[in-house]
Structures are given as structure tokens and as C-alpha cells.
XYZ file of N, CA and C in Angstrom:
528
model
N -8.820 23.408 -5.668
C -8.981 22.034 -5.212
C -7.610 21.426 -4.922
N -7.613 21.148 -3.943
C -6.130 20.201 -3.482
C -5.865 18.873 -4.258
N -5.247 18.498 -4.712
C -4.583 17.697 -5.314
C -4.689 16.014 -4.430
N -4.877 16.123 -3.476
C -5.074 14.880 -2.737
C -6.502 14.836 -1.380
N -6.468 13.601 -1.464
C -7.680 14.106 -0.101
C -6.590 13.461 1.227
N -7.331 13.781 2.269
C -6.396 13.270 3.478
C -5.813 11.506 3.445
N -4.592 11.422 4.184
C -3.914 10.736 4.137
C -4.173 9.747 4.946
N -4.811 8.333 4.739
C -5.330 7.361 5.634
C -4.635 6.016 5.673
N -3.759 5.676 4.910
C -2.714 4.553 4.829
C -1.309 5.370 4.806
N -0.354 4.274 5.840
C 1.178 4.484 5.678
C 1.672 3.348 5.228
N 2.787 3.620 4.187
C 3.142 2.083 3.464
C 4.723 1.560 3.755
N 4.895 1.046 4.434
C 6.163 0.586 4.770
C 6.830 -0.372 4.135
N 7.993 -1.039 3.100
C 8.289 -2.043 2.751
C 8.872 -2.544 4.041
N 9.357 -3.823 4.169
C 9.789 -4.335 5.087
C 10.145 -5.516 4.746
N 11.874 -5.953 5.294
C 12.301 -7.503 5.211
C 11.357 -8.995 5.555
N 10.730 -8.724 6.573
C 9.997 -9.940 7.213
C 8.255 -8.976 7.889
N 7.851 -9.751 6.945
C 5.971 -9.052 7.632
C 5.337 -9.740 8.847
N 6.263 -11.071 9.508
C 5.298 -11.020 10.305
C 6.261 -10.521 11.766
N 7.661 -10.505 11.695
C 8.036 -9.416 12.523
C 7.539 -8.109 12.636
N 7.629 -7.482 11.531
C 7.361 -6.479 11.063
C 5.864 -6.176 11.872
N 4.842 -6.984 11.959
C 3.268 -6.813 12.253
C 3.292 -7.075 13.747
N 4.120 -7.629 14.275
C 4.396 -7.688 15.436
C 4.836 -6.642 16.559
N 5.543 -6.190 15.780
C 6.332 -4.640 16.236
C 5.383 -3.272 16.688
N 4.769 -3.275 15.107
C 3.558 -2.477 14.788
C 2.595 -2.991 15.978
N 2.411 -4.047 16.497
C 1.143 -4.382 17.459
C 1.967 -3.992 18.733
N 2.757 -3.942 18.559
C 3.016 -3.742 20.408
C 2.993 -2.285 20.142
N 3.056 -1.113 19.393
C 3.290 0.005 19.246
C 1.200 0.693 19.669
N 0.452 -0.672 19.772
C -0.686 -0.258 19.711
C -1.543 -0.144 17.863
N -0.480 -0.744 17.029
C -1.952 -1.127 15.351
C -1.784 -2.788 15.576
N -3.290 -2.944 15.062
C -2.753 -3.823 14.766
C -5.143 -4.713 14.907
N -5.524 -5.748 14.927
C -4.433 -6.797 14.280
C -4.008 -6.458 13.013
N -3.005 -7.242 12.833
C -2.873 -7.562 11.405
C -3.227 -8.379 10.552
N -4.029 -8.262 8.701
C -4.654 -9.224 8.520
C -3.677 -9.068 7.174
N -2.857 -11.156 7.179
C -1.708 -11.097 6.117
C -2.525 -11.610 4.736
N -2.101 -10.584 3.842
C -2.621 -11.277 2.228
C -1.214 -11.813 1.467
N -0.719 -13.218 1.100
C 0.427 -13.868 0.747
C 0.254 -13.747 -0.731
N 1.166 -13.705 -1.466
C 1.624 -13.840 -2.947
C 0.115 -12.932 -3.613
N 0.237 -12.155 -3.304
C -1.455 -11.168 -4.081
C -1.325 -11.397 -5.791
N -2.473 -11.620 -6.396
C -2.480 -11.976 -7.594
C -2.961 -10.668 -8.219
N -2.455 -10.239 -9.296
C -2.801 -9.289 -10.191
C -3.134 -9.614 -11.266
N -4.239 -8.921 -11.924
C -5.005 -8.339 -13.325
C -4.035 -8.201 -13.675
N -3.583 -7.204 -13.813
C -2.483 -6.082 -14.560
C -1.741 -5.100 -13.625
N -0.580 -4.915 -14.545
C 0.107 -4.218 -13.376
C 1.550 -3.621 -14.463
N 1.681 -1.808 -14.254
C 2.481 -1.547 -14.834
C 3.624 -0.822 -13.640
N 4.575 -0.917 -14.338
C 5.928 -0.200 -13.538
C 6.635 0.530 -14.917
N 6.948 1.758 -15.064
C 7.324 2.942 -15.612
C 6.681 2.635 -17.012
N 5.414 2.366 -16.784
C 5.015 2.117 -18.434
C 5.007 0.864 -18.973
N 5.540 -0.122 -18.191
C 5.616 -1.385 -19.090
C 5.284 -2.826 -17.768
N 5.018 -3.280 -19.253
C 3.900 -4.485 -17.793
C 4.858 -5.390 -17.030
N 4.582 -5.849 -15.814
C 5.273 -6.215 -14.636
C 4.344 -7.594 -14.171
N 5.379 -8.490 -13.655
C 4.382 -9.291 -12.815
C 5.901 -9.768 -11.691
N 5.396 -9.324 -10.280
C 6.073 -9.799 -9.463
C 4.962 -10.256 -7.928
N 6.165 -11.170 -7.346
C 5.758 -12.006 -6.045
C 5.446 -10.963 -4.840
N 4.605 -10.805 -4.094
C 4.562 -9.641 -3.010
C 3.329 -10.370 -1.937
N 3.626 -9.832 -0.867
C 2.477 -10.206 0.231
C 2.251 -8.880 1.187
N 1.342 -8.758 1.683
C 1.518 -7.574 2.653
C 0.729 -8.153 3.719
N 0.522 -7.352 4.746
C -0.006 -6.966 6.206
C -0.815 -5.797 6.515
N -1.683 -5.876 6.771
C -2.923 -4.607 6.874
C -3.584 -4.466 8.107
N -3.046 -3.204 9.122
C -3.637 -3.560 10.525
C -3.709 -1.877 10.810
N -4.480 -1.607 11.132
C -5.300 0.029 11.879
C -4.579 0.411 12.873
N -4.276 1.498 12.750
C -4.078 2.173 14.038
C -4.627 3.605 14.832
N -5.688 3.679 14.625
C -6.780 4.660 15.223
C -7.547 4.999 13.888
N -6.919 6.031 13.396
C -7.499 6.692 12.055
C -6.645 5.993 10.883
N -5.429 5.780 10.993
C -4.800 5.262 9.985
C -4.557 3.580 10.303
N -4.143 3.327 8.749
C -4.009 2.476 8.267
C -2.771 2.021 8.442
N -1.870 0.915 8.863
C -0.853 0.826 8.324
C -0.312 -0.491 7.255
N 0.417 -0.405 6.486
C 0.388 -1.330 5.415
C 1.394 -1.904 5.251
N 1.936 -3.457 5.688
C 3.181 -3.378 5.639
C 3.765 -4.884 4.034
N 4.942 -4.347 3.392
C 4.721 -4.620 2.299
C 6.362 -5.516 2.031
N 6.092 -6.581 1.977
C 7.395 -7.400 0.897
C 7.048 -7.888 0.029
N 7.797 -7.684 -1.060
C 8.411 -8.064 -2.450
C 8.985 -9.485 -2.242
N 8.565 -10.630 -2.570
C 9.398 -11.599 -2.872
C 10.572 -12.179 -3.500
N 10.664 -11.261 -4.224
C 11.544 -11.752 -5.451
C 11.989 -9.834 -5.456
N 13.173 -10.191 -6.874
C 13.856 -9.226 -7.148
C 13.539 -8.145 -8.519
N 12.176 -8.539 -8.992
C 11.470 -8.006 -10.442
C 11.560 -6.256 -10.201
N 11.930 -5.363 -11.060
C 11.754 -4.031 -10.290
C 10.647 -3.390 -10.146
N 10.313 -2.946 -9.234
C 8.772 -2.082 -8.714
C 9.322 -1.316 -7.910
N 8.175 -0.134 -7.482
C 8.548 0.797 -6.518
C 8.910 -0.011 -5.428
N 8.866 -1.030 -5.079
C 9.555 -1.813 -3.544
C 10.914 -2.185 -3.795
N 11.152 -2.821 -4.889
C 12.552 -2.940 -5.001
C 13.486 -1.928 -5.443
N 13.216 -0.732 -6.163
C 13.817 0.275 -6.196
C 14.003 1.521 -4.871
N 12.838 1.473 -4.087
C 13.250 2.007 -3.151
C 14.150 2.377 -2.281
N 14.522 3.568 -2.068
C 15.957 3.650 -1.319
C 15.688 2.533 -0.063
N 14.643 2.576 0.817
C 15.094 1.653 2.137
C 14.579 0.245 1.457
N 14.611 0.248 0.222
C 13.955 -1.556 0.066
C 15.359 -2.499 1.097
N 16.165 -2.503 1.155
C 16.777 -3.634 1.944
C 16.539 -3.547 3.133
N 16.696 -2.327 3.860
C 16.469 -2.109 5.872
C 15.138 -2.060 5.389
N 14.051 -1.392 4.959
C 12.881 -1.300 5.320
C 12.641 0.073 5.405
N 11.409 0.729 5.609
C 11.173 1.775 5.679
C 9.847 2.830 4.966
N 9.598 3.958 4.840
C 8.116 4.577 4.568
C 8.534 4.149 3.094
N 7.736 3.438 2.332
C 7.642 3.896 1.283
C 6.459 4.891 0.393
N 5.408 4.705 0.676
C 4.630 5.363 0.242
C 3.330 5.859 1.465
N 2.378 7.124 1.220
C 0.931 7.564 1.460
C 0.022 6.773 0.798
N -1.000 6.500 1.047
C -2.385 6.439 0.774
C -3.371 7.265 0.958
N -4.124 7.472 -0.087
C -5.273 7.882 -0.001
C -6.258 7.646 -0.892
N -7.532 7.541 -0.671
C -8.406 6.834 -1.640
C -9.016 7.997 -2.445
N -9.530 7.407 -3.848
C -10.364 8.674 -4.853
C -11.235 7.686 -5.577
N -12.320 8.298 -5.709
C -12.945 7.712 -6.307
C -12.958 7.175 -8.051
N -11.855 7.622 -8.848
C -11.289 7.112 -9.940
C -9.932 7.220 -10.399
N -8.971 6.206 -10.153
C -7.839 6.609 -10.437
C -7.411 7.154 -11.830
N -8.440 6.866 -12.644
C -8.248 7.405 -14.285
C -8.416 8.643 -14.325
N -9.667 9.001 -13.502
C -10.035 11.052 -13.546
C -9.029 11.277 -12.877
N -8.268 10.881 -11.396
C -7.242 11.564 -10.620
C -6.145 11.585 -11.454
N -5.614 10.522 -11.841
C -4.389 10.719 -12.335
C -4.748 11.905 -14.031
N -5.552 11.952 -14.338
C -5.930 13.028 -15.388
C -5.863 14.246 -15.253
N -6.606 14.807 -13.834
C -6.314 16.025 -12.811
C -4.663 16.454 -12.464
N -3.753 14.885 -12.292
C -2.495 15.512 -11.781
C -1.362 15.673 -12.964
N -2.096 15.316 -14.097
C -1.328 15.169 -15.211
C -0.074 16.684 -15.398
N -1.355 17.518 -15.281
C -1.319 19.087 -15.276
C 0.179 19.366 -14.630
N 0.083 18.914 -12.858
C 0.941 19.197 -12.066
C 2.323 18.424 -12.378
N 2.808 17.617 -13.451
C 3.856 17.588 -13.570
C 4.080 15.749 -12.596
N 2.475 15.411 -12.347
C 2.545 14.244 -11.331
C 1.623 12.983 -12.532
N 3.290 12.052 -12.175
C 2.718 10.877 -13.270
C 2.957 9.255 -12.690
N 1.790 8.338 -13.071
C 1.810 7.013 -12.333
C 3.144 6.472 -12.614
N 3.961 5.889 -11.648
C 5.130 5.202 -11.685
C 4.435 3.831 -11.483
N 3.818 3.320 -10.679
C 3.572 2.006 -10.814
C 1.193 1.753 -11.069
N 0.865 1.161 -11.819
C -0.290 1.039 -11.200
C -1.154 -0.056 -12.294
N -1.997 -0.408 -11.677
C -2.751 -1.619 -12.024
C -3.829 -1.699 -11.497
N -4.229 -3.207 -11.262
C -5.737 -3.863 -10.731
C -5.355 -5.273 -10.068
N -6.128 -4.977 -9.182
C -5.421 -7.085 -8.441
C -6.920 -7.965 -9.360
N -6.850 -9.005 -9.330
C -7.544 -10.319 -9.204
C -8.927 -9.529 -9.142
N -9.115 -8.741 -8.118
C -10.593 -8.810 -7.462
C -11.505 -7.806 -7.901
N -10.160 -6.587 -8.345
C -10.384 -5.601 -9.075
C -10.485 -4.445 -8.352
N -9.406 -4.255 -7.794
C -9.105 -3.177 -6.702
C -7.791 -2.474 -8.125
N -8.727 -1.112 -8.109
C -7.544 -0.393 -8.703
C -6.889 0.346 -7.833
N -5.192 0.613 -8.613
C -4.517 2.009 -7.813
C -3.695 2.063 -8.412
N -2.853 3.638 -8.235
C -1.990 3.773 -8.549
C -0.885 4.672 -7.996
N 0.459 4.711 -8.026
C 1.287 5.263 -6.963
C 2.184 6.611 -8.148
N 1.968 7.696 -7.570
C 2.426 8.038 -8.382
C 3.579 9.146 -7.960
N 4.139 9.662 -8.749
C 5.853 10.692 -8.455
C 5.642 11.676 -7.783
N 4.982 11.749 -6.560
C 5.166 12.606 -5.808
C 6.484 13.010 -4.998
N 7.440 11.603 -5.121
C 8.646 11.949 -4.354
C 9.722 12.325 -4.733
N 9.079 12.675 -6.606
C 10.429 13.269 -7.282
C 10.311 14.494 -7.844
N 9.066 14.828 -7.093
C 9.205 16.314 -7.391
C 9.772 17.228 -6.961
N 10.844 18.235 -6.930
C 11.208 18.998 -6.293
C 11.091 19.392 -4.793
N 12.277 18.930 -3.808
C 12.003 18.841 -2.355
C 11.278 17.172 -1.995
N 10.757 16.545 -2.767
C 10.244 15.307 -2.667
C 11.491 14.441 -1.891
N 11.447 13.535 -1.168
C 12.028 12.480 -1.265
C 11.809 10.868 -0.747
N 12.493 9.854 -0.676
C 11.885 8.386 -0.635
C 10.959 8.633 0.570
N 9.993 7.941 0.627
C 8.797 7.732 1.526
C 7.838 8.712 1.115
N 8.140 9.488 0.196
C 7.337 10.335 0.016
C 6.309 10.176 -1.412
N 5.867 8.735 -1.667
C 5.082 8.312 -2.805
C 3.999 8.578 -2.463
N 2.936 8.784 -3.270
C 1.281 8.615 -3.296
C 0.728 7.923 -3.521
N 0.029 6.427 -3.095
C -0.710 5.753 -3.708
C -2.459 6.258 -3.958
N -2.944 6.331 -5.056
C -4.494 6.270 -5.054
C -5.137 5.452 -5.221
N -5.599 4.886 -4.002
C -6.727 3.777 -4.149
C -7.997 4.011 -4.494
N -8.384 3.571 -5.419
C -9.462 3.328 -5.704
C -11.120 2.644 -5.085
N -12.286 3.701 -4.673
C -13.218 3.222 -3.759
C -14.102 2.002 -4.456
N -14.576 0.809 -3.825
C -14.761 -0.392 -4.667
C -15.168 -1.234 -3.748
N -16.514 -1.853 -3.932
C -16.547 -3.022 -3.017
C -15.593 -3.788 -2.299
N -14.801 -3.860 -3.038
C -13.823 -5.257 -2.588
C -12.758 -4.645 -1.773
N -12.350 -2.865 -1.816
C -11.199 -2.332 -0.649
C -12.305 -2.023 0.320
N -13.377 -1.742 -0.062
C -14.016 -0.773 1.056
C -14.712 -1.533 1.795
N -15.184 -2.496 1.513
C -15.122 -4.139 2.560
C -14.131 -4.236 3.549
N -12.844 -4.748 2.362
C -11.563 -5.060 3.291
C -11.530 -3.839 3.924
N -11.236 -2.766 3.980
C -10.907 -1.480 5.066
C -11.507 -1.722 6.278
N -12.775 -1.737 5.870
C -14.274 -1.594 7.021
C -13.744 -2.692 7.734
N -13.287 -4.170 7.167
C -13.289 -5.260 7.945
C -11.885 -4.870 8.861
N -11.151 -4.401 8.257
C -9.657 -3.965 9.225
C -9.724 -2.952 10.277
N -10.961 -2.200 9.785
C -11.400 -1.430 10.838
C -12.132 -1.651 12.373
N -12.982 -2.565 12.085
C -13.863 -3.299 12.874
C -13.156 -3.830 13.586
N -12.047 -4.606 13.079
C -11.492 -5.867 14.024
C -10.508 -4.897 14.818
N -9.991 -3.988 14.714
C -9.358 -3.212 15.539
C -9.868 -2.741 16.771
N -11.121 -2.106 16.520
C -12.208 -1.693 17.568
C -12.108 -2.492 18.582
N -11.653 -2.062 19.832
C -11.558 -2.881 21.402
C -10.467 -3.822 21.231
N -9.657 -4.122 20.164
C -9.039 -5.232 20.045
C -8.031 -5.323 21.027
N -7.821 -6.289 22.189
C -7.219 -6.681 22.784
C -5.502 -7.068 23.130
N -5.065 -6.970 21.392
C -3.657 -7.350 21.497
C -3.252 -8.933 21.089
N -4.386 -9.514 21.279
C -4.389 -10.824 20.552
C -4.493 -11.457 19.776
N -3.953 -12.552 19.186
C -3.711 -12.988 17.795
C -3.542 -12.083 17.001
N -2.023 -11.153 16.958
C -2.024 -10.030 16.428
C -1.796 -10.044 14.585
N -1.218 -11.623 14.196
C -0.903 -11.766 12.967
C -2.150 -12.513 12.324
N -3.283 -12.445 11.817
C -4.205 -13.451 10.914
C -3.938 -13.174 9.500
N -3.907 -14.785 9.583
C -3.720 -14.908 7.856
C -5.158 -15.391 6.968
N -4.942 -14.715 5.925
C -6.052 -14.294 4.913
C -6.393 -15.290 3.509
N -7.274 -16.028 3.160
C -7.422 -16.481 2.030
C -6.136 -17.416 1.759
């Protein structure tokens, strides 16, 4: 059994998201739908609990996803430690599983352990874990596992939909 299922989100940190979503739309993803200051349940970074400012951008681009991600503030997480956290750049994969507790249990084995992971507000779990420090690994090369759940698999479907025929217009909508 492979260790991951296929790869359907790319995660980019980035200085400014709605440049950033802009760029991405003329490249053909897009729209983009912005979620500001996301509230978290819980949320750990190397083991110990975290609470920082972040917003992202979520806009399709055929089969994939793309995800684009700032950190507000300077608290450390995989965004601010990242080698391109200041220019910007891949930070992490996505891919969804249906329990991040059994997955990350499965990769325990392989020497692969959660660096950052939690639950938002709504109760979307995930978790990102050391795939990019494994041997030959490097930055951009994280794993996030999202977790399948009413509340992502809504939002997906809805990011999906609005892409379908989408025109190029009103490429930035803001969310909640």
C-alpha cells in the first residue's frame, strides 16, 4: 500500500494573497475563494500548542487545487519557518484520507511524523507532516492530510463548481 493517495492540492505561502490569486487567475485557476484570519479548535506545531493569525485563498485549476497561504504575524509554524516564507513559494502537497489519526499511525512506521496539525472552528482536521526531511526531501516538499468531512468536502465541491466554465471574472471572492 502506498503511503499517500494522489496529490490534489498545491500549497504555496505567499507575501500578499490577493496578488498572489490574481496571478494564479491569469495563469488559468482560479476563482479564488478568500478565508481571512481562520479560527482554530486546536492546533499543534512540533508538539506543542500554537495559535497564530493566517488567511488563505482557494481556487481550482483543472484537477488540482491550488492553495494560497499567509501567516499574519510572526508565531512559528510550518509558514514561518519555511525556507521561501519571505519570497513565497511551494510549501506543501495535499491530499485527503479519510482519518488523519489511522494515517498518521500507518506512517509512524516509515520514520514520517506530524510537524504541524490540528482542527479549525468547523472541524476540518489535518495534518502536515515530515515528508521534506526525509532523506533527499526538501522545502516544498511537505504533506498535508486532509481529512474527508462535511465541511472540506462541501468547501472543495463548492471550489470546484465555481471553476467549471468560469469566465475569468471576479477572480478574488471573499468568504464569511
Amino acid at each position: 500500500m502506498l503511503p499517500f493517495g494522489p496529490v490534489m492540492q498545491l500549497g504555496f505561502v505567499v507575501p500578499d494573497l490577493e496578488a498572489s490569486a490574481r496571478h494564479w487567475a491569469a495563469m488559468g485557476a482560479g476563482p479564488f475563494f478568500l478565508l481571512e484570519h481562520i479560527s482554530y479548535a486546536e492546533c499543534s506545531f512540533r508538539g506543542q500548542p500554537v495559535q497564530f493569525d493566517m488567511s488563505v485563498a482557494v481556487g481550482q485549476w483543472g484537477a488540482v487545487q491550488v492553495e494560497l497561504i499567509r501567516q499574519h504575524d510572526s508565531v512559528p509554524s510550518i509558514y514561518t519557518t519555511f525556507d521561501g516564507s519571505r519570497a513565497g513559494g511551494l510549501q506543501h502537497v495535499g491530499v485527503m484520507t479519510d482519518s488523519v489519526a489511522g494515517h498518521l499511525a500507518r506512517l509512524e512506521p516509515l520514520g514520517i511524523r506530524p510537524v504541524q496539525q490540528g482542527s479549525t472552528a468547523n472541524g476540518i482536521r489535518f495534518a502536515y507532516v515530515s515528508t521534506d526531511q526525509l532523506p533527499g526531501g526538501h522545502p516544498g516538499g511537505m504533506i498535508e492530510l486532509i481529512e474527508h468531512g462535511p465541511a472540506i468536502d462541501g468547501f472543495f465541491a463548492m471550489v470546484r463548481q465555481a471553476a467549471e466554465g468560469w469566465d475569468g471574472r471576479d477572480p478574488v471572492r471573499r468568504l464569511g
